[in-house]
Amino acid sequence: MPNPLFDALFAPMEGQARPLMHLPDGTVLSAAEFHAMTARLANALRAVGVATGARVVVQAAKTPQMLALYGASVASGAVFLPLNTGYTAEEVAYFLADSDACLLLVDPERREVMAPLAARLGIRLETLGEGGSLDALASDCAPGFAPATRAPDDLAALLYTSGTTGRSKGAMMSHDNLLSNARTLVELWRFTSQDVLLHALPIFHTHGLFVACNVVFLSGAQMIFQPRFDLDAVIAALPRATAMMGVPTFYTRLLADPRLSRELVGHMRLFISGSAPLLSETHMAWQARTGQAILERYGMTETNMLTSNPCDGPRRPGTVGPPLPDVALRITDPESGAPLPEGQTGMIEVRGPNVFQGYWQMPEKTAAEFREDGFFITGDLGRIDAEGYVQIVGRAKDLIISGGFNVYPKEVELVLDEMPGVLESAVIGVPHPDFGEAVLAVLAPTGAGPDLAAIGSAMRERLARYKQPKGYVLLPELPRNTMGKVQKAGLRARYRDHFTR
Ligand code: AMP
């Protein structure tokens, strides 16, 4: 009976003694052991009454069990719904109710905190990981499982968007959405059974879960599975790895460490970055120090991966590369939706087998974000250059309209980032009595810090007046979420009264 995702990713591991996961305590989990863990958990899910199509919610530490639960959910025909481990109980309550979940899994030590919530919502609660109740049940189950039959368009996962504004929305991912993208990436990034991926990303997000793990599973590669990004642990593991996937902060933190050298990464064939913009400066510093060019790619929860710099061929700093082979990508006028000529900045719209099935129980929201011809409106602004490389300018909702003129924050940030004493910058629009909105620059200093008078005059030389920041604030560091994204909504709220008080 077919189960497209399970058949491609998990079933081939059965009985294979080859190493799959290198764990922090030095033990190695073979593909066969991981497969058996998955099958036992699938039996346990069935035993607690998880039916085909039911939502299985998990908020748990990054362990092999948590990853095996992904395979088990897919095998049992359920919909896997991982949650950020940073969410509070009340936040979890929203996801449980919105997704109409049947089961919640948490770390054993969180049982007490979550029990009243699960009881209130009438949702079964089990624990996962060392000493977990589901693990206990699984250990009594058989290590074999006949996967539920699923069609390519059936749901495999529901991933809630990080939702920096408004309600977080559940992106419905089908078997084929995930599998088609994994196939494309394995081929494009040349993953084989010879690869060892250094995995230090969280597995509740598309990057660490689907991009990283699906690529490893599909290619028969191994991974060094680390619970989080820990500089010492990553540096210790680099000589044993062939590839790493990271957010830009991984790279800036490594660059700040004197142990990063050409020799340390001599065994690596591929460094990949995504989920947030990688500064050209970081790309260049990395290349100078290690001799390797970071491959930057772009994607989002709703669409999986969309573009990638090439494995062979130039990896252009400040760009996310051309669209993937099976992705159609166009730039349109954000208002009218009309396609724009090459080189112009506008809304990025995409279509392909990787693009999700819509937002869970939000037909109107879904309809509003798709064009009639099936293109999804990403909400990202960007442009395509003559060579077909895509450049991301920022989120449309971060666009600033000052005195009627459009200001793309990225353009201003690039100038600010070059200034002495500026480590990095975030440019936001905040209410202004005259201009409606005005440009405010938030600067993270380095060394002796920036000379604001010098910055002001550089801005006057290089940018049109309406783009020049009308104010500057200094913060020791820019606020970021776990995926390394600068939290601009938080900055806008914090400095809302900057020009009006
Ligand atoms: P998420 O759904 O959490 O994966 O966030 C997706 C968003 O992250 C995209 O819509 C982009 O705004 C941003 N993003 C992802 N990769 C990149 C990248 N390489 N450069 C710039 N922004 C990126």
Short mmCIF file of C-alpha atoms and ligand atoms in Angstrom, two decimals:
data_model
loop_
_atom_site.label_atom_id
_atom_site.label_comp_id
_atom_site.label_asym_id
_atom_site.label_seq_id
_atom_site.Cartn_x
_atom_site.Cartn_y
_atom_site.Cartn_z
CA MET A 1 0.00 0.00 0.00
CA PRO A 2 1.60 3.30 -0.99
CA ASN A 3 2.55 5.98 1.50
CA PRO A 4 4.71 8.23 -0.71
CA LEU A 5 6.73 10.05 1.94
CA PHE A 6 7.28 7.05 4.21
CA ASP A 7 8.15 4.78 1.28
CA ALA A 8 10.81 7.18 0.01
CA LEU A 9 12.36 8.40 3.25
CA PHE A 10 11.89 5.82 6.00
CA ALA A 11 11.09 2.41 4.50
CA PRO A 12 14.53 2.03 2.81
CA MET A 13 16.22 2.16 6.25
CA GLU A 14 14.72 -1.15 7.34
CA GLY A 15 17.40 -3.65 8.35
CA GLN A 16 20.26 -1.37 7.25
CA ALA A 17 23.17 -1.53 9.67
CA ARG A 18 24.76 1.65 8.27
CA PRO A 19 25.16 4.57 10.70
CA LEU A 20 22.46 7.24 10.53
CA MET A 21 22.67 9.52 13.57
CA HIS A 22 25.76 10.39 15.60
CA LEU A 23 24.49 11.47 19.01
CA PRO A 24 26.06 13.84 21.56
CA ASP A 25 26.90 11.02 24.00
CA GLY A 26 29.05 9.35 21.35
CA THR A 27 26.58 6.63 20.48
CA VAL A 28 25.55 5.98 16.90
CA LEU A 29 22.04 5.06 15.85
CA SER A 30 21.93 2.85 12.78
CA ALA A 31 19.36 3.27 10.04
CA ALA A 32 17.82 -0.04 11.11
CA GLU A 33 17.53 1.08 14.73
CA PHE A 34 15.94 4.35 13.71
CA HIS A 35 13.52 2.51 11.44
CA ALA A 36 12.54 0.16 14.28
CA MET A 37 12.06 3.14 16.63
CA THR A 38 9.78 4.72 14.02
CA ALA A 39 7.75 1.52 13.56
CA ARG A 40 7.33 1.00 17.31
CA LEU A 41 6.17 4.60 17.74
CA ALA A 42 3.75 4.19 14.83
CA ASN A 43 2.26 1.16 16.61
CA ALA A 44 2.07 3.18 19.82
CA LEU A 45 0.27 6.02 18.02
CA ARG A 46 -2.25 3.53 16.69
CA ALA A 47 -2.63 2.03 20.18
CA VAL A 48 -3.57 5.41 21.65
CA GLY A 49 -6.18 5.86 18.95
CA VAL A 50 -4.49 8.16 16.40
CA ALA A 51 -6.57 7.83 13.24
CA THR A 52 -5.73 8.60 9.63
CA GLY A 53 -5.66 12.35 9.08
CA ALA A 54 -5.57 13.18 12.81
CA ARG A 55 -3.21 15.91 14.00
CA VAL A 56 -0.37 14.80 16.26
CA VAL A 57 1.10 17.80 18.06
CA VAL A 58 4.56 17.63 19.57
CA GLN A 59 6.46 20.19 21.60
CA ALA A 60 9.56 18.36 22.71
CA ALA A 61 13.34 18.47 22.86
CA LYS A 62 15.40 17.62 19.80
CA THR A 63 15.96 13.89 20.25
CA PRO A 64 16.00 10.88 17.91
CA GLN A 65 12.57 9.97 19.34
CA MET A 66 11.15 13.34 18.29
CA LEU A 67 12.44 12.79 14.76
CA ALA A 68 11.19 9.19 14.75
CA LEU A 69 7.78 10.54 15.74
CA TYR A 70 7.74 12.44 12.43
CA GLY A 71 8.24 9.12 10.60
CA ALA A 72 5.70 7.41 12.86
CA SER A 73 3.05 10.07 12.18
CA VAL A 74 3.60 9.79 8.45
CA ALA A 75 3.49 5.99 8.64
CA SER A 76 0.23 5.99 10.57
CA GLY A 77 -1.35 8.39 8.09
CA ALA A 78 -1.56 11.19 10.66
CA VAL A 79 -0.56 14.84 10.23
CA PHE A 80 2.65 15.78 12.06
CA LEU A 81 2.51 19.13 13.84
CA PRO A 82 5.75 20.14 15.59
CA LEU A 83 5.82 23.26 17.74
CA ASN A 84 8.56 25.67 18.70
CA THR A 85 9.88 24.59 22.10
CA GLY A 86 9.81 28.24 23.19
CA TYR A 87 6.00 28.51 23.07
CA THR A 88 4.23 28.95 26.41
CA ALA A 89 1.37 26.68 27.50
CA GLU A 90 -1.17 29.32 26.44
CA GLU A 91 0.40 29.59 23.00
CA VAL A 92 0.31 25.81 22.69
CA ALA A 93 -3.40 25.93 23.60
CA TYR A 94 -4.06 28.04 20.49
CA PHE A 95 -2.36 25.50 18.19
CA LEU A 96 -4.13 22.56 19.83
CA ALA A 97 -7.54 24.17 19.47
CA ASP A 98 -6.95 25.59 15.99
CA SER A 99 -5.70 22.30 14.59
CA ASP A 100 -8.32 20.25 16.47
CA ALA A 101 -5.52 17.94 17.57
CA CYS A 102 -6.09 14.43 18.95
CA LEU A 103 -2.81 14.02 20.81
CA LEU A 104 -0.22 16.25 22.46
CA LEU A 105 3.29 15.02 23.16
CA VAL A 106 5.66 16.89 25.45
CA ASP A 107 8.90 16.26 27.33
CA PRO A 108 8.35 14.16 30.48
CA GLU A 109 9.19 17.09 32.76
CA ARG A 110 6.49 19.22 31.11
CA ARG A 111 3.64 16.80 31.82
CA GLU A 112 2.48 18.58 34.95
CA VAL A 113 2.42 22.02 33.34
CA MET A 114 0.53 20.81 30.29
CA ALA A 115 -1.91 18.40 31.94
CA PRO A 116 -4.58 21.00 32.91
CA LEU A 117 -4.49 22.44 29.40
CA ALA A 118 -4.89 19.06 27.71
CA ALA A 119 -7.73 18.20 30.10
CA ARG A 120 -9.47 21.53 29.40
CA LEU A 121 -9.32 20.89 25.65
CA GLY A 122 -10.13 17.18 25.93
CA ILE A 123 -6.88 16.19 24.20
CA ARG A 124 -4.89 13.12 25.13
CA LEU A 125 -1.48 13.92 26.64
CA GLU A 126 1.57 11.64 26.44
CA THR A 127 5.27 12.25 26.98
CA LEU A 128 8.13 11.61 24.62
CA GLY A 129 11.87 11.01 25.06
CA GLU A 130 13.88 9.38 27.87
CA GLY A 131 11.33 8.01 30.36
CA GLY A 132 8.40 9.11 28.20
CA SER A 133 4.99 7.40 28.39
CA LEU A 134 4.74 6.97 24.60
CA ASP A 135 8.24 5.46 24.54
CA ALA A 136 7.21 2.99 27.25
CA LEU A 137 4.22 2.00 25.19
CA ALA A 138 6.36 1.80 22.05
CA SER A 139 8.90 -0.49 23.70
CA ASP A 140 6.14 -3.09 24.10
CA CYS A 141 5.15 -2.75 20.45
CA ALA A 142 6.47 -4.64 17.44
CA PRO A 143 9.38 -3.10 15.48
CA GLY A 144 7.44 -3.55 12.24
CA PHE A 145 4.49 -1.56 10.90
CA ALA A 146 2.40 -1.59 7.74
CA PRO A 147 2.11 2.08 6.77
CA ALA A 148 -1.32 3.58 6.12
CA THR A 149 -2.14 4.16 2.47
CA ARG A 150 -1.80 7.80 1.47
CA ALA A 151 -2.10 9.70 -1.79
CA PRO A 152 0.49 12.26 -2.93
CA ASP A 153 -1.88 15.15 -2.12
CA ASP A 154 -2.81 13.90 1.35
CA LEU A 155 -1.44 15.91 4.24
CA ALA A 156 1.75 14.79 5.94
CA ALA A 157 2.38 17.83 8.14
CA LEU A 158 0.88 21.04 9.39
CA LEU A 159 3.49 23.68 10.12
CA TYR A 160 2.42 26.91 11.74
CA THR A 161 4.07 30.03 10.34
CA SER A 162 6.15 32.05 12.75
CA GLY A 163 3.38 34.70 12.61
CA THR A 164 5.15 37.93 13.45
CA THR A 165 1.86 39.75 12.82
CA GLY A 166 -1.64 38.50 13.48
CA ARG A 167 -2.62 34.90 14.06
CA SER A 168 -0.17 32.17 13.22
CA LYS A 169 -1.50 30.14 10.29
CA GLY A 170 -1.19 26.38 9.73
CA ALA A 171 0.49 25.61 6.40
CA MET A 172 -0.82 22.31 5.03
CA MET A 173 2.02 20.25 3.56
CA SER A 174 1.21 17.22 1.43
CA HIS A 175 3.36 14.15 0.94
CA ASP A 176 4.27 15.35 -2.51
CA ASN A 177 5.05 18.92 -1.39
CA LEU A 178 7.73 17.54 0.91
CA LEU A 179 8.97 14.71 -1.24
CA SER A 180 9.28 16.64 -4.49
CA ASN A 181 11.34 19.31 -2.78
CA ALA A 182 13.60 16.78 -1.05
CA ARG A 183 14.26 15.08 -4.42
CA THR A 184 15.14 18.39 -6.05
CA LEU A 185 17.49 19.39 -3.23
CA VAL A 186 19.31 16.05 -3.06
CA GLU A 187 20.08 16.32 -6.74
CA LEU A 188 20.93 20.01 -6.77
CA TRP A 189 23.15 19.87 -3.71
CA ARG A 190 24.62 16.47 -4.71
CA PHE A 191 23.86 14.65 -1.46
CA THR A 192 24.93 10.99 -1.44
CA SER A 193 25.45 8.21 1.08
CA GLN A 194 29.00 9.55 1.51
CA ASP A 195 27.74 12.73 3.18
CA VAL A 196 27.69 13.52 6.87
CA LEU A 197 25.49 16.51 7.68
CA LEU A 198 26.25 18.57 10.77
CA HIS A 199 22.74 19.14 12.15
CA ALA A 200 22.50 21.87 14.79
CA LEU A 201 19.16 23.42 13.75
CA PRO A 202 15.87 22.97 15.61
CA ILE A 203 13.59 20.27 14.17
CA PHE A 204 10.27 22.06 14.74
CA HIS A 205 10.95 24.35 11.75
CA THR A 206 10.98 23.59 8.02
CA HIS A 207 14.74 24.23 7.72
CA GLY A 208 15.97 21.70 10.30
CA LEU A 209 13.13 19.24 9.78
CA PHE A 210 12.30 19.04 6.11
CA VAL A 211 15.28 20.58 4.36
CA ALA A 212 17.92 18.93 6.52
CA CYS A 213 16.39 15.60 7.59
CA ASN A 214 14.48 14.78 4.40
CA VAL A 215 17.63 15.37 2.35
CA VAL A 216 19.65 13.11 4.67
CA PHE A 217 17.01 10.37 4.67
CA LEU A 218 16.46 10.43 0.93
CA SER A 219 20.15 10.37 0.05
CA GLY A 220 21.14 7.72 2.58
CA ALA A 221 23.55 10.17 4.24
CA GLN A 222 24.42 10.37 7.95
CA MET A 223 24.05 13.21 10.38
CA ILE A 224 25.80 14.50 13.45
CA PHE A 225 22.73 15.30 15.50
CA GLN A 226 23.33 18.09 18.00
CA PRO A 227 20.60 19.33 20.34
CA ARG A 228 21.27 23.00 19.52
CA PHE A 229 23.91 25.28 18.07
CA ASP A 230 26.74 25.17 20.57
CA LEU A 231 29.93 26.75 19.27
CA ASP A 232 32.31 24.30 20.93
CA ALA A 233 30.31 21.25 19.88
CA VAL A 234 30.02 22.50 16.30
CA ILE A 235 33.75 23.23 16.08
CA ALA A 236 34.53 19.79 17.48
CA ALA A 237 32.25 18.11 14.91
CA LEU A 238 33.23 20.07 11.78
CA PRO A 239 36.24 17.87 10.89
CA ARG A 240 33.95 14.82 10.77
CA ALA A 241 31.25 16.43 8.62
CA THR A 242 30.96 17.00 4.87
CA ALA A 243 28.09 19.50 4.93
CA MET A 244 26.33 21.91 7.26
CA MET A 245 23.01 23.70 6.97
CA GLY A 246 22.71 26.79 9.11
CA VAL A 247 21.08 30.14 9.66
CA PRO A 248 23.33 33.19 9.14
CA THR A 249 23.98 33.49 12.88
CA PHE A 250 25.80 30.13 12.80
CA TYR A 251 28.24 31.62 10.33
CA THR A 252 28.76 34.92 12.12
CA ARG A 253 29.33 33.12 15.42
CA LEU A 254 31.83 30.77 13.84
CA LEU A 255 33.61 33.68 12.19
CA ALA A 256 33.96 35.38 15.56
CA ASP A 257 35.89 32.36 16.85
CA PRO A 258 39.63 32.20 16.18
CA ARG A 259 39.47 28.41 15.83
CA LEU A 260 37.65 28.70 12.49
CA SER A 261 40.27 28.01 9.84
CA ARG A 262 40.81 26.48 6.42
CA GLU A 263 42.17 23.32 8.07
CA LEU A 264 39.19 22.94 10.42
CA VAL A 265 36.75 22.77 7.51
CA GLY A 266 39.06 21.07 5.01
CA HIS A 267 36.85 17.98 4.98
CA MET A 268 33.64 19.93 4.28
CA ARG A 269 32.23 20.10 0.77
CA LEU A 270 29.19 22.30 1.36
CA PHE A 271 28.06 25.09 3.67
CA ILE A 272 24.42 26.11 3.18
CA SER A 273 22.69 29.15 4.65
CA GLY A 274 19.05 30.17 4.74
CA SER A 275 15.99 31.30 6.73
CA ALA A 276 17.30 34.87 7.00
CA PRO A 277 19.52 37.07 4.84
CA LEU A 278 23.23 36.31 4.84
CA LEU A 279 25.15 39.57 4.60
CA SER A 280 27.57 39.78 1.64
CA GLU A 281 30.15 40.78 4.20
CA THR A 282 29.67 37.46 6.03
CA HIS A 283 29.86 35.54 2.76
CA MET A 284 33.11 37.28 1.84
CA ALA A 285 34.68 36.96 5.30
CA TRP A 286 33.84 33.23 5.29
CA GLN A 287 35.40 32.72 1.89
CA ALA A 288 38.55 34.60 2.86
CA ARG A 289 38.94 32.63 6.07
CA THR A 290 38.00 29.11 4.92
CA GLY A 291 38.42 29.16 1.15
CA GLN A 292 34.80 28.02 0.78
CA ALA A 293 31.82 29.93 -0.58
CA ILE A 294 28.61 29.59 1.44
CA LEU A 295 25.69 28.44 -0.70
CA GLU A 296 22.70 30.65 0.12
CA ARG A 297 19.18 29.45 -0.61
CA TYR A 298 15.69 30.85 -0.03
CA GLY A 299 12.43 29.28 0.98
CA MET A 300 9.59 29.53 3.43
CA THR A 301 7.37 27.30 5.55
CA GLU A 302 4.52 27.45 3.01
CA THR A 303 6.62 26.63 -0.03
CA ASN A 304 9.63 24.59 1.06
CA MET A 305 12.74 25.71 -0.84
CA LEU A 306 12.37 28.00 -3.83
CA THR A 307 15.78 29.17 -5.03
CA SER A 308 19.38 28.15 -4.48
CA ASN A 309 22.81 29.26 -5.50
CA PRO A 310 24.44 26.48 -7.53
CA CYS A 311 26.74 23.70 -6.37
CA ASP A 312 28.84 24.23 -9.49
CA GLY A 313 28.88 27.75 -10.78
CA PRO A 314 29.07 31.11 -9.08
CA ARG A 315 27.52 31.55 -5.65
CA ARG A 316 26.76 35.24 -5.64
CA PRO A 317 26.92 37.03 -2.29
CA GLY A 318 23.74 38.94 -1.49
CA THR A 319 21.64 36.72 -3.78
CA VAL A 320 19.70 33.53 -3.16
CA GLY A 321 20.44 32.10 -6.61
CA PRO A 322 18.12 31.08 -9.45
CA PRO A 323 14.76 29.35 -8.90
CA LEU A 324 14.93 25.56 -8.37
CA PRO A 325 14.38 23.54 -11.58
CA ASP A 326 10.72 22.78 -10.84
CA VAL A 327 9.82 26.19 -9.41
CA ALA A 328 8.28 28.97 -11.50
CA LEU A 329 9.11 32.36 -9.97
CA ARG A 330 7.99 35.79 -11.14
CA ILE A 331 8.16 39.36 -9.90
CA THR A 332 4.94 41.36 -9.95
CA ASP A 333 3.55 44.74 -9.05
CA PRO A 334 2.40 44.26 -5.43
CA GLU A 335 -0.79 46.26 -6.07
CA SER A 336 -1.96 45.08 -9.48
CA GLY A 337 -0.24 41.70 -9.69
CA ALA A 338 1.02 42.56 -13.20
CA PRO A 339 4.41 41.00 -14.06
CA LEU A 340 7.32 43.47 -13.89
CA PRO A 341 10.25 43.71 -16.32
CA GLU A 342 13.59 42.11 -15.43
CA GLY A 343 15.58 43.94 -12.81
CA GLN A 344 12.63 45.70 -11.20
CA THR A 345 11.76 45.17 -7.57
CA GLY A 346 8.36 43.75 -6.71
CA MET A 347 6.44 40.90 -5.13
CA ILE A 348 7.90 37.40 -5.45
CA GLU A 349 5.27 34.92 -6.62
CA VAL A 350 5.91 31.19 -6.98
CA ARG A 351 4.34 28.03 -8.31
CA GLY A 352 5.54 24.43 -8.14
CA PRO A 353 4.95 20.98 -6.66
CA ASN A 354 6.59 22.21 -3.45
CA VAL A 355 3.99 24.93 -2.78
CA PHE A 356 1.59 24.07 0.07
CA GLN A 357 -2.08 23.14 -0.07
CA GLY A 358 -3.31 26.28 1.70
CA TYR A 359 -3.86 27.49 5.26
CA TRP A 360 -5.61 25.12 7.63
CA GLN A 361 -9.29 26.05 7.88
CA MET A 362 -8.72 29.49 6.40
CA PRO A 363 -10.16 29.27 2.86
CA GLU A 364 -10.47 33.03 2.52
CA LYS A 365 -6.92 33.73 3.66
CA THR A 366 -5.71 30.98 1.30
CA ALA A 367 -7.67 32.38 -1.63
CA ALA A 368 -6.28 35.87 -0.95
CA GLU A 369 -2.69 34.64 -1.15
CA PHE A 370 -2.95 32.74 -4.42
CA ARG A 371 -3.41 34.22 -7.90
CA GLU A 372 -5.95 32.68 -10.23
CA ASP A 373 -3.23 30.91 -12.20
CA GLY A 374 -1.98 29.14 -9.08
CA PHE A 375 0.94 31.40 -8.15
CA PHE A 376 1.42 31.90 -4.39
CA ILE A 377 2.11 35.48 -3.26
CA THR A 378 5.07 35.02 -0.93
CA GLY A 379 4.97 38.43 0.76
CA ASP A 380 8.68 38.83 -0.01
CA LEU A 381 9.91 41.63 -2.22
CA GLY A 382 12.75 40.97 -4.59
CA ARG A 383 14.21 41.25 -8.06
CA ILE A 384 15.82 38.96 -10.63
CA ASP A 385 19.05 39.98 -12.33
CA ALA A 386 20.08 39.35 -15.94
CA GLU A 387 21.67 36.00 -14.97
CA GLY A 388 18.46 34.82 -13.32
CA TYR A 389 19.71 35.20 -9.74
CA VAL A 390 17.10 36.35 -7.22
CA GLN A 391 17.80 39.04 -4.66
CA ILE A 392 15.50 39.39 -1.64
CA VAL A 393 14.78 42.94 -0.62
CA GLY A 394 12.65 42.14 2.44
CA ARG A 395 9.12 41.39 3.52
CA ALA A 396 6.39 43.48 1.86
CA LYS A 397 5.02 44.33 5.28
CA ASP A 398 8.40 45.85 6.18
CA LEU A 399 8.19 48.23 3.23
CA ILE A 400 8.21 51.83 4.44
CA ILE A 401 6.05 54.46 2.80
CA SER A 402 7.42 57.84 3.81
CA GLY A 403 5.73 60.95 2.46
CA GLY A 404 4.22 58.78 -0.29
CA PHE A 405 7.55 57.28 -1.41
CA ASN A 406 8.48 53.61 -1.11
CA VAL A 407 11.59 52.88 0.88
CA TYR A 408 13.03 49.35 0.78
CA PRO A 409 14.73 48.85 4.14
CA LYS A 410 17.41 46.63 2.63
CA GLU A 411 18.75 49.42 0.45
CA VAL A 412 19.29 51.63 3.48
CA GLU A 413 20.62 48.76 5.62
CA LEU A 414 23.28 47.93 3.04
CA VAL A 415 24.65 51.47 3.25
CA LEU A 416 24.49 51.55 7.04
CA ASP A 417 26.23 48.18 7.38
CA GLU A 418 29.25 49.54 5.55
CA MET A 419 29.76 52.36 8.04
CA PRO A 420 32.58 52.10 10.59
CA GLY A 421 31.35 51.15 14.04
CA VAL A 422 28.16 49.52 12.70
CA LEU A 423 27.99 45.76 13.13
CA GLU A 424 24.54 45.50 11.60
CA SER A 425 21.35 47.48 11.17
CA ALA A 426 17.58 47.13 10.96
CA VAL A 427 15.65 49.86 9.18
CA ILE A 428 11.98 50.22 10.09
CA GLY A 429 9.10 52.59 9.44
CA VAL A 430 7.41 54.23 12.40
CA PRO A 431 4.60 56.82 12.59
CA HIS A 432 5.65 60.40 11.86
CA PRO A 433 3.43 63.49 12.15
CA ASP A 434 4.55 64.93 8.81
CA PHE A 435 5.48 61.99 6.65
CA GLY A 436 2.96 59.41 7.81
CA GLU A 437 5.81 57.04 8.32
CA ALA A 438 9.48 57.86 8.74
CA VAL A 439 12.63 55.81 8.39
CA LEU A 440 14.23 54.86 11.70
CA ALA A 441 17.59 53.08 11.79
CA VAL A 442 18.31 50.68 14.61
CA LEU A 443 22.04 50.07 14.84
CA ALA A 444 24.01 47.37 16.63
CA PRO A 445 27.45 48.88 17.27
CA THR A 446 30.86 47.27 17.03
CA GLY A 447 34.22 48.47 18.36
CA ALA A 448 34.06 52.10 19.44
CA GLY A 449 30.56 52.40 17.96
CA PRO A 450 29.28 54.55 15.12
CA ASP A 451 29.80 58.28 14.58
CA LEU A 452 26.21 59.37 13.92
CA ALA A 453 27.21 62.70 12.39
CA ALA A 454 29.44 60.88 9.87
CA ILE A 455 26.65 58.42 9.13
CA GLY A 456 24.22 61.29 8.55
CA SER A 457 26.50 62.89 5.99
CA ALA A 458 27.20 59.56 4.26
CA MET A 459 23.46 59.02 3.96
CA ARG A 460 22.98 62.47 2.44
CA GLU A 461 25.61 61.65 -0.18
CA ARG A 462 24.37 58.22 -1.08
CA LEU A 463 20.61 58.10 -0.68
CA ALA A 464 17.69 60.21 -1.83
CA ARG A 465 16.37 62.40 0.93
CA TYR A 466 13.19 60.39 1.56
CA LYS A 467 15.27 57.24 2.16
CA GLN A 468 17.57 58.80 4.71
CA PRO A 469 16.83 57.77 8.30
CA LYS A 470 15.16 60.54 10.27
CA GLY A 471 16.38 59.00 13.49
CA TYR A 472 18.92 56.55 14.87
CA VAL A 473 18.80 54.32 17.90
CA LEU A 474 21.52 52.05 19.23
CA LEU A 475 20.89 48.57 20.64
CA PRO A 476 23.62 46.21 21.91
CA GLU A 477 22.25 43.59 19.49
CA LEU A 478 19.31 43.21 17.11
CA PRO A 479 16.44 41.08 18.46
CA ARG A 480 16.27 37.77 16.60
CA ASN A 481 14.11 34.66 16.80
CA THR A 482 15.49 31.10 16.90
CA MET A 483 15.80 31.02 13.11
CA GLY A 484 17.98 34.12 13.12
CA LYS A 485 15.32 36.46 11.72
CA VAL A 486 15.42 40.04 12.96
CA GLN A 487 12.12 40.75 14.75
CA LYS A 488 11.10 43.94 12.98
CA ALA A 489 7.50 43.85 14.27
CA GLY A 490 8.87 44.00 17.82
CA LEU A 491 11.15 46.91 16.91
CA ARG A 492 8.26 48.81 15.31
CA ALA A 493 6.17 48.35 18.45
CA ARG A 494 9.03 49.42 20.68
CA TYR A 495 9.81 52.61 18.76
CA ARG A 496 6.24 53.44 17.71
CA ASP A 497 6.35 56.78 19.54
CA HIS A 498 9.86 57.74 18.50
CA PHE A 499 8.79 60.70 16.33
CA THR A 500 5.44 61.48 17.91
CA ARG A 501 6.15 61.75 21.62
P1 AMP B 1 9.92 30.71 7.50
O1 AMP B 1 8.54 30.45 7.04
O2 AMP B 1 10.05 30.81 8.98
O3 AMP B 1 10.90 29.73 6.92
O4 AMP B 1 10.32 32.14 6.95
C1 AMP B 1 10.34 32.38 5.58
C2 AMP B 1 10.86 33.74 5.31
O5 AMP B 1 12.23 33.85 5.68
C3 AMP B 1 10.84 34.08 3.83
O6 AMP B 1 9.55 34.49 3.41
C4 AMP B 1 11.89 35.18 3.75
O7 AMP B 1 11.33 36.42 4.15
C5 AMP B 1 12.90 34.74 4.80
N1 AMP B 1 14.06 34.06 4.21
C6 AMP B 1 14.29 32.74 4.07
N2 AMP B 1 15.48 32.51 3.48
C7 AMP B 1 16.01 33.72 3.22
C8 AMP B 1 17.23 34.16 2.62
N3 AMP B 1 18.16 33.32 2.20
N4 AMP B 1 17.43 35.50 2.53
C9 AMP B 1 16.52 36.38 2.97
N5 AMP B 1 15.36 36.03 3.55
C10 AMP B 1 15.10 34.70 3.67
#
